Amino acid sequence: MARVFVYGTLKKGQPNYKHMINTAKGIAKYQGRGRTVEKYPLVIAGKYNIPYMLNIPGTGHHIAGEIYAVDDQMLRFLDEFEGCPDMYQRTTMRIEVVEWEGKSGTAEVRPASSGVMECFVYNTSTYQPEWVQLPYHDHYDSSGTHGLSYVLRENR
């Protein structure tokens, strides 16, 4: 099982969470909440109001999200869903655990005593230059006060 940190539409209560609980796509076990150790810009961009974490470490905010343990099948689905490697790139980041619910007692999935773990994150280095000027968020909610509701793929 690999660890994946999601910060956008794949979180609980967000428009694409249905994919995380669809076992036909693989297994994704919710482990807890976390946030990036380093700061990154999280922007909502494009005509479909898609959340993007720009790969500019040290700029922006500590981004809040959820940590999942996923099997190889789900990881392959997520790579395809996220348009990896063209739209997003799957990179490894250090994530600070804020709240842990992981049921497994194995050291492989339990956070280190420091409360920091390595997780795969879908962020992007292939963004439009003007996105750097957009407002930076510390978390994502499709129905947040920003007024930029995500447009589902089936509605595009």
PDB file of C-alpha atoms in Angstrom:
ATOM      1  CA  MET A   1       0.000   0.000   0.000  1.00  0.00           C
ATOM      2  CA  ALA A   2       1.189   3.487  -0.870  1.00  0.00           C
ATOM      3  CA  ARG A   3       0.303   6.658   1.022  1.00  0.00           C
ATOM      4  CA  VAL A   4      -1.414   9.433  -0.924  1.00  0.00           C
ATOM      5  CA  PHE A   5      -2.234  12.929   0.346  1.00  0.00           C
ATOM      6  CA  VAL A   6      -5.287  14.499  -1.333  1.00  0.00           C
ATOM      7  CA  TYR A   7      -6.118  18.188  -0.927  1.00  0.00           C
ATOM      8  CA  GLY A   8      -8.829  18.883  -3.520  1.00  0.00           C
ATOM      9  CA  THR A   9     -11.875  17.289  -5.124  1.00  0.00           C
ATOM     10  CA  LEU A  10     -10.984  13.758  -3.908  1.00  0.00           C
ATOM     11  CA  LYS A  11     -11.438  14.603  -0.200  1.00  0.00           C
ATOM     12  CA  LYS A  12     -14.484  13.525   1.807  1.00  0.00           C
ATOM     13  CA  GLY A  13     -17.477  15.710   0.984  1.00  0.00           C
ATOM     14  CA  GLN A  14     -15.968  16.952  -2.288  1.00  0.00           C
ATOM     15  CA  PRO A  15     -17.197  16.311  -5.863  1.00  0.00           C
ATOM     16  CA  ASN A  16     -14.812  13.445  -6.759  1.00  0.00           C
ATOM     17  CA  TYR A  17     -14.721  11.628  -3.398  1.00  0.00           C
ATOM     18  CA  LYS A  18     -16.969   8.979  -4.998  1.00  0.00           C
ATOM     19  CA  HIS A  19     -13.864   7.664  -6.794  1.00  0.00           C
ATOM     20  CA  MET A  20     -12.005   7.115  -3.518  1.00  0.00           C
ATOM     21  CA  ILE A  21     -14.741   4.801  -2.218  1.00  0.00           C
ATOM     22  CA  ASN A  22     -15.372   2.962  -5.507  1.00  0.00           C
ATOM     23  CA  THR A  23     -13.705  -0.417  -4.860  1.00  0.00           C
ATOM     24  CA  ALA A  24     -13.929  -1.247  -8.580  1.00  0.00           C
ATOM     25  CA  LYS A  25     -11.125   1.328  -9.004  1.00  0.00           C
ATOM     26  CA  GLY A  26      -9.055  -0.141  -6.161  1.00  0.00           C
ATOM     27  CA  ILE A  27      -8.722   0.256  -2.416  1.00  0.00           C
ATOM     28  CA  ALA A  28      -8.287   3.607  -0.655  1.00  0.00           C
ATOM     29  CA  LYS A  29      -8.325   3.493   3.146  1.00  0.00           C
ATOM     30  CA  TYR A  30      -8.711   6.811   4.939  1.00  0.00           C
ATOM     31  CA  GLN A  31      -5.888   7.224   7.468  1.00  0.00           C
ATOM     32  CA  GLY A  32      -6.283  10.763   8.778  1.00  0.00           C
ATOM     33  CA  ARG A  33      -5.871  14.452   8.183  1.00  0.00           C
ATOM     34  CA  GLY A  34      -2.596  16.199   7.482  1.00  0.00           C
ATOM     35  CA  ARG A  35      -0.945  19.237   6.024  1.00  0.00           C
ATOM     36  CA  THR A  36       2.157  19.864   3.974  1.00  0.00           C
ATOM     37  CA  VAL A  37       5.313  20.484   6.008  1.00  0.00           C
ATOM     38  CA  GLU A  38       6.451  23.013   3.411  1.00  0.00           C
ATOM     39  CA  LYS A  39       4.303  25.846   2.112  1.00  0.00           C
ATOM     40  CA  TYR A  40       2.859  25.637  -1.408  1.00  0.00           C
ATOM     41  CA  PRO A  41       0.471  27.778  -3.457  1.00  0.00           C
ATOM     42  CA  LEU A  42      -2.971  26.153  -3.780  1.00  0.00           C
ATOM     43  CA  VAL A  43      -4.967  27.912  -6.490  1.00  0.00           C
ATOM     44  CA  ILE A  44      -8.321  27.382  -8.187  1.00  0.00           C
ATOM     45  CA  ALA A  45      -7.801  27.822 -11.906  1.00  0.00           C
ATOM     46  CA  GLY A  46      -9.194  27.346 -15.401  1.00  0.00           C
ATOM     47  CA  LYS A  47     -12.743  27.436 -16.685  1.00  0.00           C
ATOM     48  CA  TYR A  48     -13.638  24.313 -14.636  1.00  0.00           C
ATOM     49  CA  ASN A  49     -12.378  25.747 -11.311  1.00  0.00           C
ATOM     50  CA  ILE A  50      -9.876  22.967 -10.689  1.00  0.00           C
ATOM     51  CA  PRO A  51      -7.705  23.077  -7.541  1.00  0.00           C
ATOM     52  CA  TYR A  52      -3.967  22.919  -8.254  1.00  0.00           C
ATOM     53  CA  MET A  53      -1.072  22.762  -5.831  1.00  0.00           C
ATOM     54  CA  LEU A  54       1.707  24.526  -7.711  1.00  0.00           C
ATOM     55  CA  ASN A  55       5.128  22.954  -7.249  1.00  0.00           C
ATOM     56  CA  ILE A  56       6.692  26.102  -5.786  1.00  0.00           C
ATOM     57  CA  PRO A  57       7.943  25.022  -2.340  1.00  0.00           C
ATOM     58  CA  GLY A  58       8.271  27.778   0.250  1.00  0.00           C
ATOM     59  CA  THR A  59       5.513  29.942  -1.274  1.00  0.00           C
ATOM     60  CA  GLY A  60       1.871  30.031  -0.151  1.00  0.00           C
ATOM     61  CA  HIS A  61       0.479  28.042   2.779  1.00  0.00           C
ATOM     62  CA  HIS A  62       0.733  24.719   4.566  1.00  0.00           C
ATOM     63  CA  ILE A  63      -1.978  22.867   2.604  1.00  0.00           C
ATOM     64  CA  ALA A  64      -4.552  20.828   4.532  1.00  0.00           C
ATOM     65  CA  GLY A  65      -5.816  17.507   3.197  1.00  0.00           C
ATOM     66  CA  GLU A  66      -6.413  13.820   3.828  1.00  0.00           C
ATOM     67  CA  ILE A  67      -4.045  10.858   3.942  1.00  0.00           C
ATOM     68  CA  TYR A  68      -5.057   7.549   2.332  1.00  0.00           C
ATOM     69  CA  ALA A  69      -3.399   4.151   2.057  1.00  0.00           C
ATOM     70  CA  VAL A  70      -4.052   2.966  -1.510  1.00  0.00           C
ATOM     71  CA  ASP A  71      -3.340  -0.255  -3.382  1.00  0.00           C
ATOM     72  CA  ASP A  72      -1.560  -0.420  -6.746  1.00  0.00           C
ATOM     73  CA  GLN A  73      -4.847  -0.508  -8.670  1.00  0.00           C
ATOM     74  CA  MET A  74      -6.100   2.707  -7.014  1.00  0.00           C
ATOM     75  CA  LEU A  75      -2.711   4.373  -7.547  1.00  0.00           C
ATOM     76  CA  ARG A  76      -2.899   3.555 -11.272  1.00  0.00           C
ATOM     77  CA  PHE A  77      -6.475   4.931 -11.364  1.00  0.00           C
ATOM     78  CA  LEU A  78      -5.369   8.138  -9.597  1.00  0.00           C
ATOM     79  CA  ASP A  79      -2.455   8.595 -12.028  1.00  0.00           C
ATOM     80  CA  GLU A  80      -4.902   8.381 -14.929  1.00  0.00           C
ATOM     81  CA  PHE A  81      -7.591  10.496 -13.211  1.00  0.00           C
ATOM     82  CA  GLU A  82      -5.061  13.235 -12.403  1.00  0.00           C
ATOM     83  CA  GLY A  83      -3.657  13.284 -15.938  1.00  0.00           C
ATOM     84  CA  CYS A  84      -0.240  12.251 -14.669  1.00  0.00           C
ATOM     85  CA  PRO A  85       2.357  13.238 -15.768  1.00  0.00           C
ATOM     86  CA  ASP A  86       0.998  15.961 -18.093  1.00  0.00           C
ATOM     87  CA  MET A  87      -1.533  17.861 -15.966  1.00  0.00           C
ATOM     88  CA  TYR A  88      -0.296  16.823 -12.519  1.00  0.00           C
ATOM     89  CA  GLN A  89       2.896  15.114 -11.469  1.00  0.00           C
ATOM     90  CA  ARG A  90       2.939  12.556  -8.651  1.00  0.00           C
ATOM     91  CA  THR A  91       5.709  13.592  -6.287  1.00  0.00           C
ATOM     92  CA  THR A  92       6.675  12.673  -2.737  1.00  0.00           C
ATOM     93  CA  MET A  93       6.136  15.267  -0.007  1.00  0.00           C
ATOM     94  CA  ARG A  94       6.498  15.379   3.725  1.00  0.00           C
ATOM     95  CA  ILE A  95       3.087  15.574   5.371  1.00  0.00           C
ATOM     96  CA  GLU A  96       2.518  16.511   9.009  1.00  0.00           C
ATOM     97  CA  VAL A  97      -0.173  14.327  10.568  1.00  0.00           C
ATOM     98  CA  VAL A  98      -2.845  16.468  12.245  1.00  0.00           C
ATOM     99  CA  GLU A  99      -5.281  13.684  13.162  1.00  0.00           C
ATOM    100  CA  TRP A 100      -4.647   9.941  12.766  1.00  0.00           C
ATOM    101  CA  GLU A 101      -7.380   7.324  12.385  1.00  0.00           C
ATOM    102  CA  GLY A 102      -5.341   4.604  10.694  1.00  0.00           C
ATOM    103  CA  LYS A 103      -6.512   1.217  11.919  1.00  0.00           C
ATOM    104  CA  SER A 104      -3.396  -0.736  10.945  1.00  0.00           C
ATOM    105  CA  GLY A 105      -0.799  -1.184  13.633  1.00  0.00           C
ATOM    106  CA  THR A 106       1.997  -1.888  11.177  1.00  0.00           C
ATOM    107  CA  ALA A 107       4.881   0.532  11.242  1.00  0.00           C
ATOM    108  CA  GLU A 108       4.614   0.832   7.460  1.00  0.00           C
ATOM    109  CA  VAL A 109       1.427   2.921   7.640  1.00  0.00           C
ATOM    110  CA  ARG A 110       1.714   4.413  11.123  1.00  0.00           C
ATOM    111  CA  PRO A 111       3.204   7.924  11.211  1.00  0.00           C
ATOM    112  CA  ALA A 112       6.684   8.393  12.632  1.00  0.00           C
ATOM    113  CA  SER A 113       6.957   9.619  16.198  1.00  0.00           C
ATOM    114  CA  SER A 114       7.631  13.091  14.764  1.00  0.00           C
ATOM    115  CA  GLY A 115       4.137  13.060  13.234  1.00  0.00           C
ATOM    116  CA  VAL A 116       5.598  13.515   9.735  1.00  0.00           C
ATOM    117  CA  MET A 117       5.297  10.979   6.918  1.00  0.00           C
ATOM    118  CA  GLU A 118       6.148  10.776   3.238  1.00  0.00           C
ATOM    119  CA  CYS A 119       3.135  10.690   0.926  1.00  0.00           C
ATOM    120  CA  PHE A 120       2.544  10.856  -2.785  1.00  0.00           C
ATOM    121  CA  VAL A 121       0.903  14.146  -3.785  1.00  0.00           C
ATOM    122  CA  TYR A 122      -0.458  15.228  -7.170  1.00  0.00           C
ATOM    123  CA  ASN A 123       0.885  18.722  -7.728  1.00  0.00           C
ATOM    124  CA  THR A 124       1.933  20.522 -10.886  1.00  0.00           C
ATOM    125  CA  SER A 125       4.954  22.117 -12.468  1.00  0.00           C
ATOM    126  CA  THR A 126       3.074  22.443 -15.783  1.00  0.00           C
ATOM    127  CA  TYR A 127       0.856  25.399 -14.893  1.00  0.00           C
ATOM    128  CA  GLN A 128       0.010  28.623 -16.669  1.00  0.00           C
ATOM    129  CA  PRO A 129       2.365  31.451 -15.542  1.00  0.00           C
ATOM    130  CA  GLU A 130      -0.593  33.698 -14.593  1.00  0.00           C
ATOM    131  CA  TRP A 131      -1.794  31.128 -12.018  1.00  0.00           C
ATOM    132  CA  VAL A 132       0.974  32.326  -9.680  1.00  0.00           C
ATOM    133  CA  GLN A 133      -0.991  35.609  -9.383  1.00  0.00           C
ATOM    134  CA  LEU A 134      -4.238  33.884  -8.280  1.00  0.00           C
ATOM    135  CA  PRO A 135      -5.281  33.876  -4.595  1.00  0.00           C
ATOM    136  CA  TYR A 136      -3.555  31.179  -2.524  1.00  0.00           C
ATOM    137  CA  HIS A 137      -5.677  28.932  -0.288  1.00  0.00           C
ATOM    138  CA  ASP A 138      -4.661  26.796   2.696  1.00  0.00           C
ATOM    139  CA  HIS A 139      -7.390  24.219   2.035  1.00  0.00           C
ATOM    140  CA  TYR A 140      -9.933  23.417  -0.662  1.00  0.00           C
ATOM    141  CA  ASP A 141     -13.704  23.223  -0.555  1.00  0.00           C
ATOM    142  CA  SER A 142     -15.628  23.259  -3.847  1.00  0.00           C
ATOM    143  CA  SER A 143     -18.454  25.217  -2.217  1.00  0.00           C
ATOM    144  CA  GLY A 144     -16.160  27.563  -0.270  1.00  0.00           C
ATOM    145  CA  THR A 145     -16.445  31.327   0.066  1.00  0.00           C
ATOM    146  CA  HIS A 146     -14.251  31.761  -3.036  1.00  0.00           C
ATOM    147  CA  GLY A 147     -17.392  31.160  -5.166  1.00  0.00           C
ATOM    148  CA  LEU A 148     -15.511  28.953  -7.665  1.00  0.00           C
ATOM    149  CA  SER A 149     -17.490  25.708  -7.718  1.00  0.00           C
ATOM    150  CA  TYR A 150     -15.748  22.784  -9.396  1.00  0.00           C
ATOM    151  CA  VAL A 151     -17.271  21.638 -12.688  1.00  0.00           C
ATOM    152  CA  LEU A 152     -17.575  17.823 -12.838  1.00  0.00           C
ATOM    153  CA  ARG A 153     -16.104  16.130 -15.923  1.00  0.00           C
ATOM    154  CA  GLU A 154     -19.514  14.845 -16.985  1.00  0.00           C
ATOM    155  CA  ASN A 155     -20.780  18.472 -17.078  1.00  0.00           C
ATOM    156  CA  ARG A 156     -17.957  19.896 -19.229  1.00  0.00           C
TER     157      ARG A 156
END
